[in-house]
C-alpha cells in the first residue's frame, strides 16, 4: 500500500511539471496597458469612440484628444465603434497612429489591413521585412515629402530586383505612381502604374491606372480599363462605385453629360446601398454639375441641397457649402449665394479650421478667402457697408498669415468700392497697398516657381535612377544579343571551333557543379545524421538517469524511511524538471549544468551519506554564463565515481569536482575520487554486468565524438588512475568556449 502511495505521488509531480510549463508560457505574454490615438482624415481627434478588445469584456472611450488606454497584449484585435457600428479594427502590432474616416473609408481601411496581414505571413526573410519597411516609409511620405518617398521606393526596387519578386516590383511602382498622382504629373503616374499592373494585375492597380489615364486625358484607354474591370470577378461594391464614377468623369470631360449622368446615377445607387456617405456627397455634386451643364438648374440644385442632409465631417460640409455658393454665383442667384457663403464662413470659424483643399483644384479655402468671397457676394447684393467690413477683415487676416494673393485681391476690391463711393482718399490708400503687394506676390510666385523647378529636377533625377533599374536587365540582354550578332558576322569561319570550346566549358562547369552538389549533399546528410544521432543519444540518457534515480527512491521506500523518501522525491522532481527542459538542447550554459550537478550530488550524498563526502569547487575567474556545455555531460562520470568506486569502499571516501580557468577561452574540469578504482570495480562485476557496457558512459563517448566533429573539438576527455595501486580515479575534461 505504501509503494502505491508513492507511485501516485510521483505521477502527480510529473504532471505538475507540465502544468507549470504551461503556466510559464501563459505568463510569458502578459497583458499591458496599450495607448493609442484616433483621428479623422484631417488629423482632428475623435472623441467618444468606443474601444474594445475583441473577445474580451473590457471597454473604454476616447477622450477629447482622441486618446485612450486599454489592457491588451500583442496579437489582440482592437475594435473601434460608434453608436454600435464598427468603423475600424486592427491587430495590435506596435503601431501608434491610425486614421478613421466614415464607414466606407473604414471598410477600405479594413480591407487594406487584411491584405497587409495576409501579405505579412509571406515575409519569411530579412530582405522581405526590409522591403515592407521601405514601402511603409514610402507610403508615409508620399504626400508630405515626395522626394524622400521616392528614395525609399528606389531602395525597395533594388531589393525586389535582387529577389526577382514581381509582387514587390508591383508594390514599389504602385506607390511611385501614387507620388506622381499627388504631384499632378499624370503621365509619369500612368507609366508607373502600367509597370505595376504588368507585374501584378490586381484590381487596385488597374483602378489606379484607369484613373491616371483619365486625368492624363487618354479617355479611350481609361474607358477600356474601366469596362474590363466591370467584367472581372471579385470586384467589391466600393470598387464598382469607383469604376462607374470614373466612367462618368470620362463622359463629363468629353461633354457627353447624358452618359455621364447615367454612370453617376449607377454609382450613387450602389453608394446608398452600403451607406458610403463620402461617396454619396461627392456623386451628388458631380450629378449636379452634369445637370447644370444640360441647363436643368432646378434638378441640379436639388442634388446640391441633398448633401446638407448627410451627417459628415466639418471639412466635408464646408466643401458642400462652397460648392453650392459657386453654383448660385454661376446662376446669378445672389441671395442664395450670400446665404451659402455665410454658412461656409460660419462652419470654418466654428470648427476652427485653418484651410480646406478644394476638390479638383490646387486651391485652398481659408477664412480670409471665405471673407473675400462673401464680401464680393454682398457687393452684388448692394450691401456695401457689410462688404467693406468683411473685405477689410480679409485683408488684415491675410496679411497676418502671409497670404499675399488673398490680401491683394481684397485691397483691389476695396479700392474699387471706395472709388464707386467717391471716397478717393481711401481708394488711393488701398490702391497703394495693392500696388506694393503686387511685387510681393510676384516674388512669391518666383520663389514658388523656383521651388517647383528644383523639385521637378530632383524628381527627374530620382525617376531616371529608377528607370535605369528597370532597363538594366533589358540593356544587359540587348548587349549579349548584339555581341553574339557581331561575333557571327566577324568570326563565322571559326564558329565550330568555338562551339566545341563552349561545349567543353559547359561540360566542365556541369561537372564541377555536380561535384560541388555531391559534396554539399553528403555534408548535409552527414550533419542530419549527426543531429539525429545526438537526439537519439539524448533520449537514451533521460531513461537511464531516471531509472537509476528511481532505484534510489525505491530503496528509501523499501527501508520505510518515509520522510527521507519524500525529501528525496521533492529534490528529484526539481532535478527531473530541469533535465526534461534541457533535453532538447545540444548545449546549455555552464551555470545551468552546475545547478543540475549540485542538486544531483545532494541527492546521491543523501543516499550514501556513510560512503562519501564531496566538494564542488568553481574558480571565481570563470564567467559561467559565457561557457556552454552539453547537458548531462558531467553527471555520468560522477555517477560512475559514486556507484562503482566510492560505494564499494570500506571506509568513507571523498569526491571532488573542481572547475579551473586555464585562459579566457578554456576551462579545466576535474572529477576525482579515492574509490576502489576501475580495476577492482571491474572485478566486482557479475558475468552479466561484464557483458553489458555502461549505457551512460557509452552514450557520453558517442555524444562527445559527434559534438567534436560538428563543433571543432569543443570537449576533450581524459580518464586516469590516481595512484600506482590503481585506486582512485580522475576524469579530466577540457571545455572550450567556441
XYZ file of C-alpha atoms in Angstrom, residues 198-646:
449
model
C 2.319 44.210 -65.747
C 3.931 42.641 -62.679
C 0.767 42.140 -60.597
C -2.523 42.629 -62.416
C -4.578 43.389 -59.290
C -7.879 45.291 -59.247
C -6.348 48.062 -57.120
C -3.509 48.668 -59.594
C -5.929 48.573 -62.552
C -8.180 51.158 -60.881
C -5.230 53.437 -60.220
C -4.081 53.110 -63.825
C -7.546 53.857 -65.220
C -7.896 56.978 -63.062
C -4.440 58.225 -64.087
C -5.257 57.656 -67.781
C -8.403 59.781 -67.466
C -6.559 62.592 -65.688
C -3.917 62.402 -68.433
C -6.796 62.844 -70.935
C -6.323 59.422 -72.502
C -10.071 58.805 -72.348
C -10.260 55.818 -74.684
C -7.659 53.792 -72.739
C -9.224 54.804 -69.431
C -12.702 53.746 -70.564
C -11.335 50.439 -71.867
C -9.694 49.727 -68.500
C -12.836 50.548 -66.541
C -15.013 48.340 -68.771
C -12.530 45.471 -68.410
C -12.732 45.789 -64.622
C -16.536 45.605 -64.697
C -16.247 42.119 -66.251
C -13.659 40.981 -63.719
C -14.682 38.626 -60.907
C -14.212 39.540 -57.274
C -14.675 43.307 -57.702
C -16.114 44.788 -54.484
C -19.050 47.208 -54.280
C -16.726 50.085 -53.366
C -14.580 49.320 -56.388
C -17.662 49.203 -58.635
C -18.648 52.652 -57.329
C -15.205 53.944 -58.272
C -15.467 52.338 -61.736
C -18.862 53.889 -62.557
C -17.723 57.252 -61.169
C -14.610 57.068 -63.372
C -16.726 56.296 -66.456
C -18.926 59.269 -65.575
C -15.851 61.511 -65.344
C -14.762 60.383 -68.827
C -18.121 61.248 -70.405
C -18.270 64.548 -68.494
C -14.823 65.558 -69.808
C -15.972 64.564 -73.311
C -19.038 66.801 -72.711
C -21.435 63.891 -73.106
C -23.400 64.865 -69.987
C -26.254 62.434 -70.617
C -23.987 59.361 -70.467
C -22.051 60.902 -67.589
C -25.292 61.279 -65.661
C -26.200 57.611 -66.241
C -22.867 56.415 -64.851
C -23.014 58.773 -61.846
C -26.569 57.606 -61.040
C -25.485 53.952 -61.103
C -22.588 54.740 -58.771
C -24.897 56.713 -56.439
C -27.341 53.794 -56.188
C -24.513 51.474 -55.108
C -23.135 54.067 -52.639
C -26.539 54.444 -50.977
C -26.839 50.660 -50.728
C -23.766 50.460 -48.473
C -24.248 53.939 -46.907
C -20.884 55.255 -48.166
C -21.520 58.869 -47.095
C -18.367 60.456 -48.546
C -19.064 58.846 -51.942
C -22.741 59.894 -51.802
C -21.948 63.594 -51.312
C -19.225 63.558 -53.972
C -21.543 61.897 -56.510
C -24.373 64.333 -55.683
C -22.012 67.209 -56.504
C -20.976 65.610 -59.836
C -24.586 64.829 -60.799
C -25.484 68.437 -60.030
C -22.672 69.642 -62.313
C -23.882 67.398 -65.176
C -27.479 68.588 -64.778
C -26.332 72.219 -64.674
C -24.336 71.686 -67.878
C -27.573 70.444 -69.504
C -29.435 73.551 -68.313
C -31.501 71.690 -65.681
C -30.579 74.024 -62.813
C -33.599 73.155 -60.657
C -32.704 69.455 -60.574
C -29.039 70.346 -60.081
C -29.972 72.446 -57.043
C -31.915 69.526 -55.521
C -28.819 67.285 -55.580
C -26.642 70.015 -54.049
C -29.168 70.599 -51.267
C -29.404 66.857 -50.554
C -25.779 66.909 -49.376
C -26.755 69.066 -46.404
C -28.979 66.264 -45.079
C -25.993 63.909 -44.796
C -24.120 63.981 -41.496
C -20.406 64.275 -42.198
C -17.154 65.837 -41.060
C -16.938 69.664 -40.816
C -14.354 69.855 -43.629
C -16.657 67.928 -45.984
C -19.596 70.138 -45.001
C -17.552 73.285 -45.743
C -16.831 71.945 -49.245
C -20.541 71.301 -49.840
C -21.475 74.869 -48.817
C -18.713 76.320 -51.002
C -19.823 74.199 -53.989
C -23.390 75.405 -53.505
C -22.228 79.039 -53.300
C -20.281 78.676 -56.557
C -23.363 77.116 -58.166
C -25.581 80.048 -57.147
C -22.894 82.502 -58.250
C -22.786 80.966 -61.730
C -26.592 81.094 -61.946
C -26.924 84.717 -60.722
C -28.852 83.812 -57.555
C -27.179 86.401 -55.311
C -29.307 85.904 -52.192
C -28.664 82.156 -52.004
C -25.003 82.694 -52.860
C -24.697 85.050 -49.866
C -26.518 82.528 -47.679
C -24.149 79.691 -48.633
C -21.006 81.823 -48.293
C -22.148 82.899 -44.827
C -22.679 79.232 -43.905
C -19.212 78.388 -45.263
C -17.535 81.098 -43.164
C -19.539 80.168 -40.073
C -18.505 76.497 -40.252
C -14.854 77.421 -40.776
C -14.941 79.619 -37.669
C -16.983 77.237 -35.501
C -14.788 74.232 -36.301
C -11.647 76.420 -36.131
C -10.472 75.074 -39.496
C -7.478 76.923 -40.966
C -7.863 75.658 -44.533
C -9.714 73.176 -46.716
C -8.368 71.901 -50.052
C -10.951 72.395 -52.776
C -11.823 69.248 -54.739
C -10.421 69.062 -58.250
C -8.190 72.118 -57.761
C -4.846 73.050 -56.278
C -6.538 75.869 -54.322
C -7.207 76.148 -50.610
C -10.205 77.740 -48.905
C -9.123 79.757 -45.859
C -11.014 82.116 -43.543
C -9.596 85.231 -45.262
C -10.538 83.770 -48.675
C -14.062 82.915 -47.428
C -14.491 86.508 -46.178
C -13.284 87.845 -49.529
C -15.803 85.662 -51.391
C -18.612 86.699 -49.019
C -17.641 90.368 -49.385
C -17.831 90.125 -53.178
C -21.241 88.419 -52.908
C -22.538 91.178 -50.592
C -21.397 93.789 -53.109
C -23.570 92.055 -55.709
C -26.413 92.452 -53.187
C -25.515 96.179 -52.787
C -24.791 95.604 -49.086
C -21.751 97.875 -49.266
C -21.144 98.501 -45.558
C -21.045 94.816 -44.584
C -18.984 94.058 -47.667
C -16.370 96.691 -46.801
C -16.133 95.369 -43.236
C -15.548 91.806 -44.468
C -13.051 92.873 -47.124
C -11.027 94.820 -44.548
C -11.060 91.792 -42.206
C -9.978 89.563 -45.091
C -7.054 91.873 -45.965
C -5.892 92.113 -42.325
C -6.121 88.366 -41.645
C -4.450 87.511 -44.947
C -1.586 89.869 -44.084
C -1.032 88.172 -40.694
C -0.919 84.727 -42.364
C 1.285 85.899 -45.304
C -1.499 85.086 -47.783
C -0.438 87.837 -50.184
C -2.703 86.678 -53.024
C -5.899 86.977 -50.946
C -4.709 90.254 -49.389
C -4.005 91.683 -52.868
C -7.476 90.737 -54.153
C -9.166 92.181 -51.046
C -7.267 95.501 -51.311
C -8.014 95.759 -55.032
C -11.719 95.208 -54.372
C -11.720 97.756 -51.529
C -10.094 100.336 -53.787
C -12.757 99.760 -56.438
C -15.574 100.041 -53.841
C -14.232 103.327 -52.427
C -13.914 104.719 -55.964
C -17.577 103.891 -56.584
C -18.486 105.617 -53.297
C -16.478 108.718 -54.209
C -14.044 108.326 -51.301
C -10.864 108.974 -53.275
C -8.623 109.067 -50.204
C -9.410 105.563 -49.032
C -9.468 104.358 -52.601
C -5.947 105.700 -53.135
C -4.680 104.281 -49.820
C -5.942 100.772 -50.643
C -4.675 101.035 -54.198
C -1.183 101.954 -52.967
C -1.216 98.952 -50.634
C -2.395 96.868 -53.555
C 0.474 98.074 -55.785
C 3.070 97.348 -53.076
C 1.688 93.826 -52.703
C 1.965 93.079 -56.407
C 5.748 92.914 -56.091
C 5.479 90.615 -53.054
C 3.074 88.343 -54.906
C 5.396 88.366 -57.909
C 8.386 87.395 -55.751
C 6.295 84.758 -54.018
C 5.356 83.319 -57.396
C 9.000 83.400 -58.478
C 10.031 81.524 -55.324
C 7.238 79.036 -55.852
C 8.285 78.500 -59.458
C 11.927 78.088 -58.412
C 10.875 75.577 -55.761
C 8.826 73.639 -58.283
C 11.697 73.695 -60.787
C 14.045 72.349 -58.120
C 11.513 69.741 -57.071
C 10.972 68.633 -60.662
C 14.709 68.430 -61.223
C 15.144 66.324 -58.102
C 12.198 64.127 -59.054
C 13.535 63.759 -62.583
C 16.915 62.579 -61.300
C 15.315 60.049 -58.985
C 12.915 58.861 -61.692
C 15.848 58.394 -64.046
C 17.641 56.241 -61.479
C 14.520 54.149 -61.002
C 14.049 53.843 -64.756
C 17.648 52.683 -65.070
C 16.929 49.862 -62.607
C 14.097 48.670 -64.837
C 16.200 48.978 -68.006
C 19.370 47.322 -66.682
C 18.136 43.828 -67.368
C 16.870 44.692 -70.852
C 20.118 46.505 -71.626
C 22.187 43.532 -70.499
C 20.176 41.181 -72.678
C 20.497 43.566 -75.637
C 24.265 43.761 -75.216
C 24.543 39.985 -75.163
C 22.444 39.684 -78.315
C 24.458 42.431 -80.064
C 27.721 40.792 -79.068
C 26.535 37.434 -80.402
C 25.416 39.007 -83.691
C 28.727 40.791 -84.218
C 30.621 37.605 -83.477
C 28.597 35.679 -86.039
C 29.409 38.284 -88.697
C 33.124 38.535 -87.935
C 34.114 35.037 -86.806
C 31.908 32.807 -88.907
C 34.939 30.757 -90.046
C 35.869 29.532 -86.576
C 32.285 29.056 -85.308
C 32.638 25.287 -84.980
C 35.858 25.597 -83.009
C 34.235 27.988 -80.552
C 31.216 25.724 -80.291
C 33.486 22.869 -79.218
C 35.284 25.091 -76.704
C 31.997 26.343 -75.280
C 30.694 22.789 -75.077
C 33.789 21.702 -73.153
C 33.489 24.680 -70.827
C 29.833 23.938 -70.204
C 30.630 20.275 -69.615
C 33.402 21.212 -67.203
C 31.115 23.639 -65.412
C 28.412 20.989 -65.114
C 30.976 18.511 -63.824
C 32.276 20.953 -61.218
C 28.737 21.829 -60.255
C 27.846 18.139 -59.907
C 30.904 17.529 -57.713
C 30.056 20.533 -55.596
C 26.432 19.385 -55.315
C 27.506 15.888 -54.297
C 29.936 17.276 -51.725
C 27.301 19.580 -50.250
C 24.649 16.845 -50.240
C 26.999 14.445 -48.447
C 27.886 17.132 -45.954
C 24.239 17.957 -45.289
C 23.373 14.266 -44.997
C 26.209 13.744 -42.542
C 25.080 16.745 -40.495
C 21.499 15.468 -40.460
C 22.694 12.022 -39.351
C 24.764 13.597 -36.570
C 21.794 15.646 -35.359
C 19.596 12.548 -35.412
C 22.226 10.578 -33.515
C 22.553 13.331 -30.895
C 18.813 13.428 -30.410
C 18.718 9.632 -30.075
C 21.544 9.656 -27.509
C 19.866 12.426 -25.500
C 16.632 10.446 -25.386
C 18.586 7.410 -24.165
C 20.263 9.439 -21.401
C 16.982 10.502 -19.795
C 15.527 6.956 -19.222
C 18.953 5.768 -18.000
C 19.154 8.603 -15.482
C 15.509 8.274 -14.394
C 15.927 4.518 -13.907
C 18.930 4.985 -11.580
C 17.188 7.779 -9.662
C 14.026 5.709 -9.212
C 16.168 2.890 -7.802
C 17.205 5.317 -5.081
C 13.558 6.252 -4.393
C 12.677 2.569 -4.303
C 15.497 1.951 -1.819
C 14.181 4.599 0.598
C 10.629 3.239 0.274
C 11.881 -0.311 0.892
C 13.546 0.920 4.100
C 10.222 2.507 5.187
C 12.085 5.808 5.501
C 9.064 7.908 4.507
C 10.496 11.293 5.486
C 13.752 10.779 3.574
C 11.857 9.392 0.581
C 9.586 12.444 0.499
C 12.533 14.826 0.702
C 14.444 12.872 -1.949
C 11.392 12.740 -4.214
C 10.923 16.533 -3.941
C 14.561 17.196 -4.870
C 14.335 14.591 -7.598
C 11.252 16.241 -9.164
C 13.129 19.576 -9.285
C 16.105 17.884 -10.952
C 13.822 15.950 -13.292
C 12.077 19.117 -14.434
C 15.383 20.801 -15.312
C 16.629 17.688 -17.113
C 13.481 17.499 -19.250
C 13.626 21.230 -20.077
C 17.233 20.911 -21.308
C 16.811 17.529 -23.014
C 16.268 19.018 -26.494
C 19.328 21.293 -26.411
C 22.782 20.435 -27.768
C 24.342 22.867 -25.308
C 23.272 24.704 -22.157
C 25.122 27.323 -20.127
C 27.754 26.103 -17.649
C 25.759 27.843 -14.939
C 22.703 25.639 -15.567
C 24.831 22.483 -15.733
C 26.401 23.309 -12.346
C 22.946 23.857 -10.835
C 21.918 20.373 -12.035
C 25.209 18.916 -10.795
C 24.823 20.462 -7.334
C 21.341 19.024 -6.961
C 22.435 15.599 -8.227
C 25.377 15.465 -5.777
C 22.993 16.371 -2.987
C 20.670 13.505 -3.941
C 23.468 10.912 -4.197
C 25.001 12.054 -0.931
C 21.639 11.808 0.842
C 21.551 8.144 -0.140
C 25.206 7.276 0.575
C 26.000 9.597 3.489
C 28.095 6.906 5.177
C 30.047 6.179 1.961
C 31.472 9.536 0.893
C 31.687 13.267 1.306
C 32.049 15.640 -1.607
C 33.226 19.095 -2.625
C 32.249 21.214 -5.646
C 34.867 23.900 -6.279
C 34.427 26.571 -9.009
C 37.116 29.084 -9.920
C 35.789 32.625 -9.370
C 37.505 33.775 -12.558
C 35.163 31.629 -14.673
C 32.268 33.538 -16.246
C 29.708 30.729 -16.126
C 27.329 32.496 -18.499
C 29.948 32.658 -21.271
C 30.655 28.910 -21.482
C 28.275 26.287 -22.921
C 28.363 22.545 -22.232
C 26.330 19.558 -23.455
C 23.553 18.835 -20.883
C 24.088 15.849 -18.546
C 27.748 15.613 -19.623
C 29.327 15.523 -16.137
C 26.608 13.527 -14.323
C 27.526 10.054 -15.723
C 31.163 10.487 -14.611
C 30.040 11.438 -11.087
C 27.555 8.568 -11.105
C 30.352 6.131 -12.030
C 32.563 7.521 -9.269
C 29.814 7.005 -6.653
C 28.297 3.719 -7.808
C 31.431 1.898 -8.977
C 34.208 3.470 -6.887
C 33.064 5.003 -3.586
